[in-house]
Short mmCIF file of C-alpha atoms (C1' of nucleotides) in Angstrom, two decimals:
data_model
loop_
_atom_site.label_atom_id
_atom_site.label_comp_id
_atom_site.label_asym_id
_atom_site.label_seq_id
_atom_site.Cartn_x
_atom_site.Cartn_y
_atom_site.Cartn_z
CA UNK A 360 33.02 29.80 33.10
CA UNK A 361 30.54 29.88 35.90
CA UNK A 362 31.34 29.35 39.93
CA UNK A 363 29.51 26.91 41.79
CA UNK A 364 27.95 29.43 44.13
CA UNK A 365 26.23 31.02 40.62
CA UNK A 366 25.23 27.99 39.54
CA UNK A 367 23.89 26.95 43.00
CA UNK A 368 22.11 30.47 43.36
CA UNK A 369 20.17 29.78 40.29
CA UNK A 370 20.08 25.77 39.73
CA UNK A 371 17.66 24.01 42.19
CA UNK A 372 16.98 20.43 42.22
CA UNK A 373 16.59 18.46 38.95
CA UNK A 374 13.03 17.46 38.06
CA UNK A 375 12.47 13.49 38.56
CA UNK A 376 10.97 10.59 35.97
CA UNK A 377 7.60 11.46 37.86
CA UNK A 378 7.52 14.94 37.39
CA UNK A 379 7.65 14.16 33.69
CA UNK A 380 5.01 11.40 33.73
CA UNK A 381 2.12 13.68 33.50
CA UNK A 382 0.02 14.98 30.35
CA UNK A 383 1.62 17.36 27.72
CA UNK A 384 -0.84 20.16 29.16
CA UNK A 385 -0.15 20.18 32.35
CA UNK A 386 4.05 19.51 31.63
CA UNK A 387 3.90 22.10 29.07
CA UNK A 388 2.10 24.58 32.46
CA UNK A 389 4.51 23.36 34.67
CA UNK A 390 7.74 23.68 33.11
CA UNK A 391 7.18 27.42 32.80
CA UNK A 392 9.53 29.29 35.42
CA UNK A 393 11.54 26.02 35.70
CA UNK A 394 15.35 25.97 34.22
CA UNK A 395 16.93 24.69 31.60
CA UNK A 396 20.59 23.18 32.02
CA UNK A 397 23.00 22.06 29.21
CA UNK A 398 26.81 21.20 30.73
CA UNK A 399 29.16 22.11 27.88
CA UNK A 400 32.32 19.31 27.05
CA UNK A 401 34.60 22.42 28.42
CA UNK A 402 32.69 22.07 32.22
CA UNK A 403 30.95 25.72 31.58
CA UNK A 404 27.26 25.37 32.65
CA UNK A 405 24.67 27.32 30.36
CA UNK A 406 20.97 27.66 31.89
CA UNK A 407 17.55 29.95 31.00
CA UNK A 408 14.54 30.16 32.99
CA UNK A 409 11.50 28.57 30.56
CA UNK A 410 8.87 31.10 29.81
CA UNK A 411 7.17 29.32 26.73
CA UNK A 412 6.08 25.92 25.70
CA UNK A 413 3.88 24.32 23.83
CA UNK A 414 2.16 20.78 24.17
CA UNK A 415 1.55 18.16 21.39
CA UNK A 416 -0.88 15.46 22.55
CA UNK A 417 -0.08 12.82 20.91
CA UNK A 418 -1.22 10.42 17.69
CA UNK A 419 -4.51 12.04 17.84
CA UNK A 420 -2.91 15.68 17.49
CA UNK A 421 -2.53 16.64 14.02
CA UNK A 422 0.05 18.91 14.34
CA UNK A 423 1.97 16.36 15.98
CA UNK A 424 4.70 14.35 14.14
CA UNK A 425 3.61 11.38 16.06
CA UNK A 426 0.14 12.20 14.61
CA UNK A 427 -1.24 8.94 13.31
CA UNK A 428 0.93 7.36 14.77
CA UNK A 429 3.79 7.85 12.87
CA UNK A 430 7.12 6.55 14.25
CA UNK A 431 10.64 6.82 12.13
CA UNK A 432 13.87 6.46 13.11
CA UNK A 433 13.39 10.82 13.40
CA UNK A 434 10.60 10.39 15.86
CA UNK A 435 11.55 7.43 17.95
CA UNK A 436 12.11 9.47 21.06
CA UNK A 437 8.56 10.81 21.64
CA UNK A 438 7.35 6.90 21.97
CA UNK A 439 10.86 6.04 24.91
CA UNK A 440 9.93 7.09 28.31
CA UNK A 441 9.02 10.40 29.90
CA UNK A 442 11.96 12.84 30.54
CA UNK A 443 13.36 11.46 27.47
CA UNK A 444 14.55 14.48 25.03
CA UNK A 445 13.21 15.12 21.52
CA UNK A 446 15.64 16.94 19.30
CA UNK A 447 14.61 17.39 15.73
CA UNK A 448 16.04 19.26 12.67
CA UNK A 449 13.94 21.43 10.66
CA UNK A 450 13.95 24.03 7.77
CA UNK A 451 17.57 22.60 6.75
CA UNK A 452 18.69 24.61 9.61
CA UNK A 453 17.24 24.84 13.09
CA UNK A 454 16.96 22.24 15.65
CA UNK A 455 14.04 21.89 18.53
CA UNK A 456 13.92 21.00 21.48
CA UNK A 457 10.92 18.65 23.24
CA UNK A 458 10.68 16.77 26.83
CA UNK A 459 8.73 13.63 26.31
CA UNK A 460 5.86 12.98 28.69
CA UNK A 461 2.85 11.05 29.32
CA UNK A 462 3.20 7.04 29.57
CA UNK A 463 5.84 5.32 27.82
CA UNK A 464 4.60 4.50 23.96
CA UNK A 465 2.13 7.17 23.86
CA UNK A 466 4.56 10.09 21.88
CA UNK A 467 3.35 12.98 23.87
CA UNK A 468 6.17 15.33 24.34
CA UNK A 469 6.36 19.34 25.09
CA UNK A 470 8.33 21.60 23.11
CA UNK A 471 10.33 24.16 24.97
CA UNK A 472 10.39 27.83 23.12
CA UNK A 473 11.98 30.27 24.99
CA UNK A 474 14.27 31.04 27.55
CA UNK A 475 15.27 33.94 29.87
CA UNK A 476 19.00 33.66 29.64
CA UNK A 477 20.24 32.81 33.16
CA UNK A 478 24.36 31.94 33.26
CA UNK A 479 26.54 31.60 30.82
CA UNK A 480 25.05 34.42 28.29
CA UNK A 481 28.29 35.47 26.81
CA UNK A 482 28.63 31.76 25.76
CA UNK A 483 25.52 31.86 24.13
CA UNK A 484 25.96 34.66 22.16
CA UNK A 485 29.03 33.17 21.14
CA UNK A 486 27.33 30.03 20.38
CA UNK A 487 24.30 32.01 18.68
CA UNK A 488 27.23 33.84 16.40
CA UNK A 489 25.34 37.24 17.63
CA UNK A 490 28.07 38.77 20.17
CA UNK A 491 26.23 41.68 20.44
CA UNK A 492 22.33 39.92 20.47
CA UNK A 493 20.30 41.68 22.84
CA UNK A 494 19.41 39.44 26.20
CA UNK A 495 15.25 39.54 24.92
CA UNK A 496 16.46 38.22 21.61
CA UNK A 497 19.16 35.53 22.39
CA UNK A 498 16.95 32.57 23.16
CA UNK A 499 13.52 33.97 22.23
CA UNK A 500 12.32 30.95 19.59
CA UNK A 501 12.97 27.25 19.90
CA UNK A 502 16.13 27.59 16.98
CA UNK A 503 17.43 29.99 18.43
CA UNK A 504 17.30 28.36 22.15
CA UNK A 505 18.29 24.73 20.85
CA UNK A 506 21.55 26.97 18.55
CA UNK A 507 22.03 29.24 22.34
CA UNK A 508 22.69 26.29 24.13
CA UNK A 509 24.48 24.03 21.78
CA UNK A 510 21.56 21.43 21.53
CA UNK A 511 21.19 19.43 18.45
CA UNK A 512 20.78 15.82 17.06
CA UNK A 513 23.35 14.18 19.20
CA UNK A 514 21.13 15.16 22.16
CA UNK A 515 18.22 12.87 20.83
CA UNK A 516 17.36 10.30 23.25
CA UNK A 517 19.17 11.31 25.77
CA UNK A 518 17.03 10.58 29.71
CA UNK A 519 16.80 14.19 31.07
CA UNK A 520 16.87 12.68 34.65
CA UNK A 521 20.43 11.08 34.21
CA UNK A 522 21.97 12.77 31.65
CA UNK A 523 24.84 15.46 32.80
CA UNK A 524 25.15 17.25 29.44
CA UNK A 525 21.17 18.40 29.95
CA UNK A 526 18.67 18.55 32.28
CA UNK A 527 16.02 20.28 33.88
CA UNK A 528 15.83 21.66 37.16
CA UNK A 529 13.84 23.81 39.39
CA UNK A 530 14.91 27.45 40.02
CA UNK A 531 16.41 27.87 43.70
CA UNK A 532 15.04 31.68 43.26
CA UNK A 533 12.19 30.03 42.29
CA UNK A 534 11.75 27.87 46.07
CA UNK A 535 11.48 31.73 47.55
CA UNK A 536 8.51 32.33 45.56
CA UNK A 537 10.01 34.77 43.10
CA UNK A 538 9.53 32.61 39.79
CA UNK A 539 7.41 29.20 39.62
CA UNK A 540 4.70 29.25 37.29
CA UNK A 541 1.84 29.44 39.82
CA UNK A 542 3.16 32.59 40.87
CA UNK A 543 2.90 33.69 37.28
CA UNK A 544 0.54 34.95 35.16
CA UNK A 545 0.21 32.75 32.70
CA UNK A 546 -0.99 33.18 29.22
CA UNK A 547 -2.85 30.57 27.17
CA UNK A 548 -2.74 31.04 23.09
CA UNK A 549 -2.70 28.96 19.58
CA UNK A 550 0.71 27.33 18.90
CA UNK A 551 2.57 28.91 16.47
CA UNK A 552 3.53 27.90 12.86
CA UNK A 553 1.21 25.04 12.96
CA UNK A 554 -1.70 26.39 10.22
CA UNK A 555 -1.53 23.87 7.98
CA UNK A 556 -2.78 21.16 10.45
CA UNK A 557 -6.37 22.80 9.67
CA UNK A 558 -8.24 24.91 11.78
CA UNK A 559 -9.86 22.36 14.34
CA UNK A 560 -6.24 21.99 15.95
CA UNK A 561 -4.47 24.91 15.00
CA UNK A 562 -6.89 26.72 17.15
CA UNK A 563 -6.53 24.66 20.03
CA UNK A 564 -4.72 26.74 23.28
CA UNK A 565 -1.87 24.40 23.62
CA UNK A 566 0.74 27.21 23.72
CA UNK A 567 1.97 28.38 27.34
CA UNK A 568 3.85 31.44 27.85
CA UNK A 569 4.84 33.49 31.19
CA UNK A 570 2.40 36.40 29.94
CA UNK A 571 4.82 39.35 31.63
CA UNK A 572 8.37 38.12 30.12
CA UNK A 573 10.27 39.93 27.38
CA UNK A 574 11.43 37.06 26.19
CA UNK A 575 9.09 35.04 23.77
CA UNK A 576 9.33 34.08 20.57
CA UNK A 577 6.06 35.53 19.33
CA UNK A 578 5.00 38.79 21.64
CA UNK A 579 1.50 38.04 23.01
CA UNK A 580 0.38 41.10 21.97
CA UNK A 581 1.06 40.42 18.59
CA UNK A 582 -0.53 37.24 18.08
CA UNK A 583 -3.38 37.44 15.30
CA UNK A 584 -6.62 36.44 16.91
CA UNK A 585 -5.13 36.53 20.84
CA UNK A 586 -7.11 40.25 20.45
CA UNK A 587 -10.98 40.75 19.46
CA UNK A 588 -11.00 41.59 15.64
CA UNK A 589 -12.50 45.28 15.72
CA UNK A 590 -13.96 44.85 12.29
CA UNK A 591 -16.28 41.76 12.64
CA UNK A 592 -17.59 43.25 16.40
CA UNK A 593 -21.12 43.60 16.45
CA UNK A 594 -22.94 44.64 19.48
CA UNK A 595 -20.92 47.60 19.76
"C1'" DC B 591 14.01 8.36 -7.30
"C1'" DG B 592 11.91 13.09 -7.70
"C1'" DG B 593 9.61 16.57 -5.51
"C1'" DC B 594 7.51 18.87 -1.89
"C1'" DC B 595 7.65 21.02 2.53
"C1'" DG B 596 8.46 22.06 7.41
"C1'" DA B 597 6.68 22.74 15.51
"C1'" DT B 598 12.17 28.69 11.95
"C1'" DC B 599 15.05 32.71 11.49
"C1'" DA B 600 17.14 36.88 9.70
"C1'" DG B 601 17.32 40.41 6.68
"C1'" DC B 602 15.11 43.44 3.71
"C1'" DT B 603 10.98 46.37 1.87
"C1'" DG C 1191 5.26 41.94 6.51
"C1'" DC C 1192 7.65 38.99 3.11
"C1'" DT C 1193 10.78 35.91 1.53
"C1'" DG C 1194 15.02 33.11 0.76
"C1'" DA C 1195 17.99 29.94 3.02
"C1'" DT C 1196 18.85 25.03 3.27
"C1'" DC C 1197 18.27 20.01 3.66
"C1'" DG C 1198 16.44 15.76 5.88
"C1'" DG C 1199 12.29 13.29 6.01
"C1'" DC C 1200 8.53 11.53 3.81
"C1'" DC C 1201 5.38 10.27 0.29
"C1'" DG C 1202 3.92 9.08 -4.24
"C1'" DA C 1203 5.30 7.27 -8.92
#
DNA sequence: CGGCCGATCAGCT
DNA sequence: GCTGATCGGCCGA
């Protein structure tokens, strides 16, 4: 369980229906350094500090499962209104987390994919069935964040500016200039996992990562292409 | 109704 | 780095 005063030392304000009302670009920029809350049924309050995210556009965005406008009883949350949560299952195991933004209709949403682990880490370890998971490893990918936190299909739909079982909120460390994102450096890079919607918008920089934190899914280092390919430079 | 496959992860080579 | 797990959604017959 977590005291108030933790929570209050880490937990600032929650973000509002307008701050959510904005393009998946610039939600996907600015939800880096802010903090992700999920209120267990027991009271105990789990939270992590966002350092990745990636933005899908919307019907026009092939990688998008709104893409074409496509709209099932799966996707129906990225066309309700901003701040509303997109939980999907995939791989017949994982689930993923996205905050709907943009204009209600238009199924723009930004899919969170890491966390720095903030309170309640024991919990999520717990939760992750990994007691001994090392802190870089516990919510560093958006199955592993969504199975961290307990977040899965019964979160769908749920209004991130009401709800008390999740929310987001800005880090109080954050209001002393020690985390938001403009005080970051931030990294650009592809999204990940998304090859087969063909090269025009799988190489499209719609990816958004804290570039200093040890705790993303894919190290920026490590992503193919994010570093000049040696053997096709010419002008040496 | 059958078959393919995914906005992933972990474990092994 | 490769691959199996595991199953709901989606599309074509």
């Amino acid at each position: 369980m977590v005291s108030g005063a933790e929570e209050r030392g880490v937990i600032g304000p929650r973000l509002t229906r307008a701050d959510f009302a904005v393009g998946a670009e610039v939600l996907a920029l600015g939800l880096l350094g802010r903090v992700l809350v999920r209120r267990l049924e027991s009271g105990e309050v789990l939270a992590g500090r966002i350092v990745e995210t990636e933005a899908y556009l919307g019907v026009q965005d092939r990688a998008s499962h709104a893409y074409a406008g496509r709209r099932t009883a799966r996707n129906e949350s990225m066309y309700a209104r901003p701040g509303t949560s997109y939980v999907y299952f995939t791989y017949g195991v994982h689930h993923c987390f996205n905050v709907v933004c943009g204009s209600e209709g238009e199924p723009a949403a930004v899919l969170v994919r890491a966390l720095e682990p903030l309170l309640g880490i024991d919990m999520m370890r717990s939760l992750r069935g990994r007691p001994g998971a090392e802190l870089n490893e516990l919510c560093s990918g958006p199955g592993k964040l969504c199975r961290a936190l307990s977040i899965d299909r019964g979160l769908d739909g749920v209004d991130l500016v009401r709800e008390s079982r999740l929310w987001i909120a800005d880090s109080s460390a954050s209001r002393e200039g020690a985390g938001r994102a403009s005080d970051q450096s931030f990294v650009r890079t592809a999204r990940i996992g998304i090859d087969s919607a063909g090269p025009r918008w799988a190489g499209r920089l719609l990816r958004f990562c804290v570039g200093t934190s040890p705790h993303l899914s894919v190290p920026i280092a490590a992503r193919p292409g994010s570093v000049p390919r040696l053997t096709s430079r010419r002008r040496a």
